[in-house]
PDB file of C-alpha atoms in Angstrom:
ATOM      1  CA  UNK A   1       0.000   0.000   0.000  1.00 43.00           C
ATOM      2  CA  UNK A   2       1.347   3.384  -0.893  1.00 63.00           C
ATOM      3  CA  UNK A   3       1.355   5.907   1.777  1.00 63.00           C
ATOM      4  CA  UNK A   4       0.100   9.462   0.604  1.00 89.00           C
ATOM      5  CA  UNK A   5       2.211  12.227   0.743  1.00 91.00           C
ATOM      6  CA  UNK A   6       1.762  15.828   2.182  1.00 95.00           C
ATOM      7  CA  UNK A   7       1.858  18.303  -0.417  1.00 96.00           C
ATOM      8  CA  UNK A   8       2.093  22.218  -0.119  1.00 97.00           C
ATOM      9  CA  UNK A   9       1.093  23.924  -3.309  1.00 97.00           C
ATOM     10  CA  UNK A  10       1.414  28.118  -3.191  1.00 97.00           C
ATOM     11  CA  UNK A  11       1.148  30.427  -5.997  1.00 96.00           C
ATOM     12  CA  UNK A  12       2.282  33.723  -6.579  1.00 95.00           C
ATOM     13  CA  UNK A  13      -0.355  34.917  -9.520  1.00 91.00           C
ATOM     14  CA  UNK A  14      -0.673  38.213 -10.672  1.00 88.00           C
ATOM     15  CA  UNK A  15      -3.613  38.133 -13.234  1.00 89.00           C
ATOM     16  CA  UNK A  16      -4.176  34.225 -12.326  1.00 92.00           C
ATOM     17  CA  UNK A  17      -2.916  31.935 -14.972  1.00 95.00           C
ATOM     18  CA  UNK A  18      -0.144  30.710 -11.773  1.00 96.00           C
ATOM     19  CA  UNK A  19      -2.837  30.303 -10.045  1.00 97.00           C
ATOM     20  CA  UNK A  20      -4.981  27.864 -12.635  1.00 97.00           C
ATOM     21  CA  UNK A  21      -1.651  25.830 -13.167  1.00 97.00           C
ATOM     22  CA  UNK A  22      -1.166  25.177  -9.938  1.00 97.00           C
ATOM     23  CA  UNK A  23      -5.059  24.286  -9.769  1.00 97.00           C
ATOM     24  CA  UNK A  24      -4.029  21.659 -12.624  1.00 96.00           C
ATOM     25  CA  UNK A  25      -1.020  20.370 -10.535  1.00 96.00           C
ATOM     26  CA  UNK A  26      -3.225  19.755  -7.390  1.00 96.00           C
ATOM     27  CA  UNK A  27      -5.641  17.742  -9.714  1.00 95.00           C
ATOM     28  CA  UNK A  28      -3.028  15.813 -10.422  1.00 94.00           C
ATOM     29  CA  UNK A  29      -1.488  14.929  -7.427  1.00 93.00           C
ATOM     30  CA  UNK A  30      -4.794  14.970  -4.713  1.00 92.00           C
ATOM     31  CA  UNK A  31      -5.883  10.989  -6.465  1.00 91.00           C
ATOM     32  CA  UNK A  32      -2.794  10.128  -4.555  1.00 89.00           C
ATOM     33  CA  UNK A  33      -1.556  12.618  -2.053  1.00 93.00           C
ATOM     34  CA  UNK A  34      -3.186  14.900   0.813  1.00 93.00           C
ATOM     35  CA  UNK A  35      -3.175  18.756  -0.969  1.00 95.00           C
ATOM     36  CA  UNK A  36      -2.852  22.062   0.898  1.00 95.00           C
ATOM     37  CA  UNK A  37      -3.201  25.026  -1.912  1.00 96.00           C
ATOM     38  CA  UNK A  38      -2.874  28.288  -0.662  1.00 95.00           C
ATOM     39  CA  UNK A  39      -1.850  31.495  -1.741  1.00 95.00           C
ATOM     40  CA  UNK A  40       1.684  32.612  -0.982  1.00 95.00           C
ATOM     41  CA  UNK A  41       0.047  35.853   0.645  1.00 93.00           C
ATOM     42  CA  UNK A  42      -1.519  33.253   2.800  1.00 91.00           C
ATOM     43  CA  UNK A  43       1.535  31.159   3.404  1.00 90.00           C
ATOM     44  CA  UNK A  44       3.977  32.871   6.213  1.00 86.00           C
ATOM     45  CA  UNK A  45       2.204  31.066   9.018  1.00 89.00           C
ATOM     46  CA  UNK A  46       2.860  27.457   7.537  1.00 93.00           C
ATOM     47  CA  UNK A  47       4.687  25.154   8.757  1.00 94.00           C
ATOM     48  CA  UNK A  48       7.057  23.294   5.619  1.00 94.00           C
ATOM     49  CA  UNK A  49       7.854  20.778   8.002  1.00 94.00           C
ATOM     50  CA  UNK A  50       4.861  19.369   8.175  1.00 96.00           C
ATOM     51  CA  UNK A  51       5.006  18.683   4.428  1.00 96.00           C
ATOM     52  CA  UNK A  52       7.021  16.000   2.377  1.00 95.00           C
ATOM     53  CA  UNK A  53       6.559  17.881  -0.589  1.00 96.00           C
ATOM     54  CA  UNK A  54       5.954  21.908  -1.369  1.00 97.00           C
ATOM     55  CA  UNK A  55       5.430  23.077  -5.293  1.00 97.00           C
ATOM     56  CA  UNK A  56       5.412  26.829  -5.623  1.00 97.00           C
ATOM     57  CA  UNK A  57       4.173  28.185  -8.773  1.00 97.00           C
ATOM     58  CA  UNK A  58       4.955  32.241  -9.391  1.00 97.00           C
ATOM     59  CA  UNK A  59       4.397  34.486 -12.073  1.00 96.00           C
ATOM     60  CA  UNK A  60       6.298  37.420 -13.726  1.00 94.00           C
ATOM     61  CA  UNK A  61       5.297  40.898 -14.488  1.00 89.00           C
ATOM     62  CA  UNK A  62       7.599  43.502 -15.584  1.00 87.00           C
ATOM     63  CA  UNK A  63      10.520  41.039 -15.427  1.00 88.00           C
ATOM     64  CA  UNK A  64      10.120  40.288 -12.125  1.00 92.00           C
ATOM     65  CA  UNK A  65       8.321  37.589  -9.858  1.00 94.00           C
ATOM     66  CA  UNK A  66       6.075  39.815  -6.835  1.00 94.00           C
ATOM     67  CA  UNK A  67       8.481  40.691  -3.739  1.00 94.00           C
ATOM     68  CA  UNK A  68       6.417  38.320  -1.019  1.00 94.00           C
ATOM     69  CA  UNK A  69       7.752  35.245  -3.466  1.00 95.00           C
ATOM     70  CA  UNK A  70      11.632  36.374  -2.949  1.00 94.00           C
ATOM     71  CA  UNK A  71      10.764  37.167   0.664  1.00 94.00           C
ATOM     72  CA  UNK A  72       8.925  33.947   1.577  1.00 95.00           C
ATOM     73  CA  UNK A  73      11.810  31.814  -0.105  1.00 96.00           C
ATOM     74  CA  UNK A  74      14.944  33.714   1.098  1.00 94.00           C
ATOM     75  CA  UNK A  75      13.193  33.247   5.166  1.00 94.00           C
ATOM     76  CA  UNK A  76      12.299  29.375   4.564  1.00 94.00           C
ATOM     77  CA  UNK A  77      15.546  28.371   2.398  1.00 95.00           C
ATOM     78  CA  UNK A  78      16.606  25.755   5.143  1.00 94.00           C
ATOM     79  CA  UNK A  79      13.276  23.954   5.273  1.00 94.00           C
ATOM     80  CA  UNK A  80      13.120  24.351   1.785  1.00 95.00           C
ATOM     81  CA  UNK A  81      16.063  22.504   1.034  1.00 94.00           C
ATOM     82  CA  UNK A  82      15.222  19.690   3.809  1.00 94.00           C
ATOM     83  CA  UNK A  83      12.332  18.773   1.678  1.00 93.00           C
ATOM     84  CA  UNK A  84      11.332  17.712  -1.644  1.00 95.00           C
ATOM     85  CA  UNK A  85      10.306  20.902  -4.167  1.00 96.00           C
ATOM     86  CA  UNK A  86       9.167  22.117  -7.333  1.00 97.00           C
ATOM     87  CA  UNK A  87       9.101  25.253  -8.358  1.00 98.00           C
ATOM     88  CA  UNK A  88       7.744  26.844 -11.616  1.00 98.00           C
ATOM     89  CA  UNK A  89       7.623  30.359 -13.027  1.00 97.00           C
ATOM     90  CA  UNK A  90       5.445  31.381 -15.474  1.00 97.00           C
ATOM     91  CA  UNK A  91       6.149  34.286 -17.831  1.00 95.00           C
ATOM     92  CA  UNK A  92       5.343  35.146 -21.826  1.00 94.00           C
ATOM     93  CA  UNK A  93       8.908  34.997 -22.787  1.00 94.00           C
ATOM     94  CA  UNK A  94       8.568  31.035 -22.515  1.00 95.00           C
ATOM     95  CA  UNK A  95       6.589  30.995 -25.762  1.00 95.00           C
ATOM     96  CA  UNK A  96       9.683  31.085 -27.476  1.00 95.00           C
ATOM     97  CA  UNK A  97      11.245  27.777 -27.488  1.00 94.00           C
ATOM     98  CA  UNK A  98      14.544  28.627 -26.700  1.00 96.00           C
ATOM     99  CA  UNK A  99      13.381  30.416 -23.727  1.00 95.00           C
ATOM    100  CA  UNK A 100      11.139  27.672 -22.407  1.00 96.00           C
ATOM    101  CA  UNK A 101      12.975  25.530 -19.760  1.00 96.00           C
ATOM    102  CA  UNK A 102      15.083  26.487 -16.814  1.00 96.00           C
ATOM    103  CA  UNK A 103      18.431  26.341 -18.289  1.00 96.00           C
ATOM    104  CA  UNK A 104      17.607  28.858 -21.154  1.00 97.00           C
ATOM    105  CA  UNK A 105      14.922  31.196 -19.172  1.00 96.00           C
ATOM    106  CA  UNK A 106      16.112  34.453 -18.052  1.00 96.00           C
ATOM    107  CA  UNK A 107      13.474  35.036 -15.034  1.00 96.00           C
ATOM    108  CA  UNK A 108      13.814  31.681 -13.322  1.00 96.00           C
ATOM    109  CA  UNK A 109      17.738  31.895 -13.903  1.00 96.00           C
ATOM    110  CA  UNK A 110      18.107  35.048 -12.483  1.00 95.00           C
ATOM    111  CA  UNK A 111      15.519  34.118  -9.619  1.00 96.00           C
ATOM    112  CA  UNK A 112      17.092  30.885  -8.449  1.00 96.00           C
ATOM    113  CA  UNK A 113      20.397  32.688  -7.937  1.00 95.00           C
ATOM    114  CA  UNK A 114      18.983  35.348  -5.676  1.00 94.00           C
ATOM    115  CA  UNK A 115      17.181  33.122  -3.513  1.00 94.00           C
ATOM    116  CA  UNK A 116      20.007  30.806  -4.001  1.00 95.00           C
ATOM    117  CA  UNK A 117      17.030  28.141  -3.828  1.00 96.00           C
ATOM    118  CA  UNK A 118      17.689  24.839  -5.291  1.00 96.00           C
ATOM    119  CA  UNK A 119      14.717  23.396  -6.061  1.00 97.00           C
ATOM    120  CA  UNK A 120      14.875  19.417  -6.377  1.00 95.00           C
ATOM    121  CA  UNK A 121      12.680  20.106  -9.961  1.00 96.00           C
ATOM    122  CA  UNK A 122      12.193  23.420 -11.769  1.00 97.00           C
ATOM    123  CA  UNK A 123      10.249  24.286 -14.733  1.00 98.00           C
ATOM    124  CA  UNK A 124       9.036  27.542 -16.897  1.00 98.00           C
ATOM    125  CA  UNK A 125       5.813  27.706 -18.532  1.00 98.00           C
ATOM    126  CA  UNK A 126       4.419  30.296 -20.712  1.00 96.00           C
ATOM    127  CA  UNK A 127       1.429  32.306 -19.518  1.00 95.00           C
ATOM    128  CA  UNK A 128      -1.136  34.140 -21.098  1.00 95.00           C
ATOM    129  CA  UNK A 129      -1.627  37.913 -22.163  1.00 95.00           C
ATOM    130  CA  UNK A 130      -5.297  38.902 -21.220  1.00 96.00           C
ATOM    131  CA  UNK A 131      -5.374  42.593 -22.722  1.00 97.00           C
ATOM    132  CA  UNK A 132      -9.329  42.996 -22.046  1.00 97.00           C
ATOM    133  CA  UNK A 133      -8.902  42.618 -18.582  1.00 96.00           C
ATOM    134  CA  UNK A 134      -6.286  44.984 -18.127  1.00 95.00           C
ATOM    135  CA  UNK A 135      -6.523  48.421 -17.082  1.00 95.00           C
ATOM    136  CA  UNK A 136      -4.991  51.415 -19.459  1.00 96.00           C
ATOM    137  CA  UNK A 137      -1.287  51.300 -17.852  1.00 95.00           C
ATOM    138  CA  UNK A 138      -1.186  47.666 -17.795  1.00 93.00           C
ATOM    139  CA  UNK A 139      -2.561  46.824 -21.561  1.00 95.00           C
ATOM    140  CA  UNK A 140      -0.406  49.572 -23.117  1.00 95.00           C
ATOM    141  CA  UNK A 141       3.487  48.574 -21.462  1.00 94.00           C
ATOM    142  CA  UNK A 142       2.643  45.528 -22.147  1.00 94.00           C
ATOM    143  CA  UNK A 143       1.343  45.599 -25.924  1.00 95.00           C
ATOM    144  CA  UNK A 144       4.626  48.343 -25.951  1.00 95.00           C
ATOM    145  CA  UNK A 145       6.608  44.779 -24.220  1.00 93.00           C
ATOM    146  CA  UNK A 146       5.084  42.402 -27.158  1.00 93.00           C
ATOM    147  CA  UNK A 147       6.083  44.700 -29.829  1.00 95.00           C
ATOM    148  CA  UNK A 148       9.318  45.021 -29.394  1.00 93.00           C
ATOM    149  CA  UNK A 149       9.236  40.812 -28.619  1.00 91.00           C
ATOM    150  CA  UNK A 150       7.397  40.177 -31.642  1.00 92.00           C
ATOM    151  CA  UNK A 151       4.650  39.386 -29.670  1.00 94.00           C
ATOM    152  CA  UNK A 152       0.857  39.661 -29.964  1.00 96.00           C
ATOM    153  CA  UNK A 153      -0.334  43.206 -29.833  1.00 96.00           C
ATOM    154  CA  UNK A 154      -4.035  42.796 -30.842  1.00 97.00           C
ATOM    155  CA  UNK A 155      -5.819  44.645 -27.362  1.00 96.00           C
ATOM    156  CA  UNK A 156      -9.224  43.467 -28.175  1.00 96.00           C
ATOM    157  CA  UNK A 157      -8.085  39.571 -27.189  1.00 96.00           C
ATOM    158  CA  UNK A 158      -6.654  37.421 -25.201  1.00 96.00           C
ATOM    159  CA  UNK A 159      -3.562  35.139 -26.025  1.00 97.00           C
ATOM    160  CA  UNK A 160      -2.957  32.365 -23.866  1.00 96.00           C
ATOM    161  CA  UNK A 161       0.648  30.197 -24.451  1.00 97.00           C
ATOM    162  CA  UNK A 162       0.456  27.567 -22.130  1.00 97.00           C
ATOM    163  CA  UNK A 163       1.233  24.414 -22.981  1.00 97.00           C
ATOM    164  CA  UNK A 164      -0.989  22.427 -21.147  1.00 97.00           C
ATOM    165  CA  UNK A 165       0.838  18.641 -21.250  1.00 96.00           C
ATOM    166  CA  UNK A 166       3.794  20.284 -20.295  1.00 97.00           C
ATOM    167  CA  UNK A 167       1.811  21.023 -17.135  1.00 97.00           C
ATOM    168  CA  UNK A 168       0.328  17.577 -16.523  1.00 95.00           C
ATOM    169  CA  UNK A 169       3.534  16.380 -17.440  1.00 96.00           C
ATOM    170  CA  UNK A 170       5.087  17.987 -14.206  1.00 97.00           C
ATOM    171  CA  UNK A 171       1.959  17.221 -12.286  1.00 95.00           C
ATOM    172  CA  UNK A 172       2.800  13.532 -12.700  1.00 93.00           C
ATOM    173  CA  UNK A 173       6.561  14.512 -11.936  1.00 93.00           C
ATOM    174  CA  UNK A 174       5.636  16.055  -8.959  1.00 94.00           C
ATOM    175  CA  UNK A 175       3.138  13.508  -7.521  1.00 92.00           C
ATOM    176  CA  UNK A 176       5.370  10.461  -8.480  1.00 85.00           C
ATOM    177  CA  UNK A 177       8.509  12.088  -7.556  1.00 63.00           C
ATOM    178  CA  UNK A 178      10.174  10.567  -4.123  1.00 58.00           C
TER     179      UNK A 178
END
């Protein structure tokens, strides 16, 4: 008989595509393993230890993944490191292939070595540009941000680059992984 693991899963979403791929991993992984998803805004008071596992899933905006990620990791790097963990960023530049994996992505790269977290599995997937829901400041830097990427700049739609068996594929990673 297989004994269920503990898993943490916290996101760091900005406009919530994290958020629904980290919804995806927890799918995943609850048909064999006890889930506790929670918001990284909501995560200060937990306790790692009483996890086997913790996946954290955080987005970028502007370059950058939101200060409470960097924070949270850089005050829990011991237990972080005791345990097994994931961690995956999601950001637009990983719809270009040879910015889609951790060895070639700029925002996970340059993440990683801040924290100086070593995750036992990292990944990078691309997220979505939602220009209808965005207010004026937002939809313009960015359309501004895909122009000069050769990105989408239609602001009547939404683009989204996920690549959603990449994500089940680390779903099964994460809940097999021991």
């Amino acid at each position: 008989m297989k004994i269920m693991a503990k898993i943490l899963m916290a996101h760091s979403s900005t406009d919530g595509q994290t958020k629904k791929i980290l919804y995806r991993l927890k799918q995943v992984c609850e048909v064999h393993h006890s889930v506790t998803f929670v918001s990284i805004d909501c995560a200060s008071d937990i306790d790692l230890m009483k996890f086997d596992k913790i996946v954290i899933g955080a987005s970028v905006r502007y370059g950058k993944h939101r200060p409470v990620l960097n924070e949270f990791i850089k005050s829990r790097l011991d237990k972080l490191h005791e345990k097994q963990s994931f961690f995956f960023s999601v950001n637009v530049v990983a719809r270009k292939a040879e910015k889609s994996s951790p060895d070639t992505n700029p925002y996970i790269k340059r993440f990683l070595a801040d924290t100086a977290w070593k995750p036992t599995k990292a990944e990078v997937f691309a997220g979505k540009v939602d220009y209808p829901s965005y207010g004026f400041f937002d939809k313009n830097i960015i359309r501004l941000i895909m122009f000069f990427t050769k990105g989408p700049t239609n602001t009547t739609r939404c683009y989204e680059f996920t690549d959603w068996n990449k994500v089940s594929q680390f779903a099964k990673l994460v809940s097999k992984f021991s």
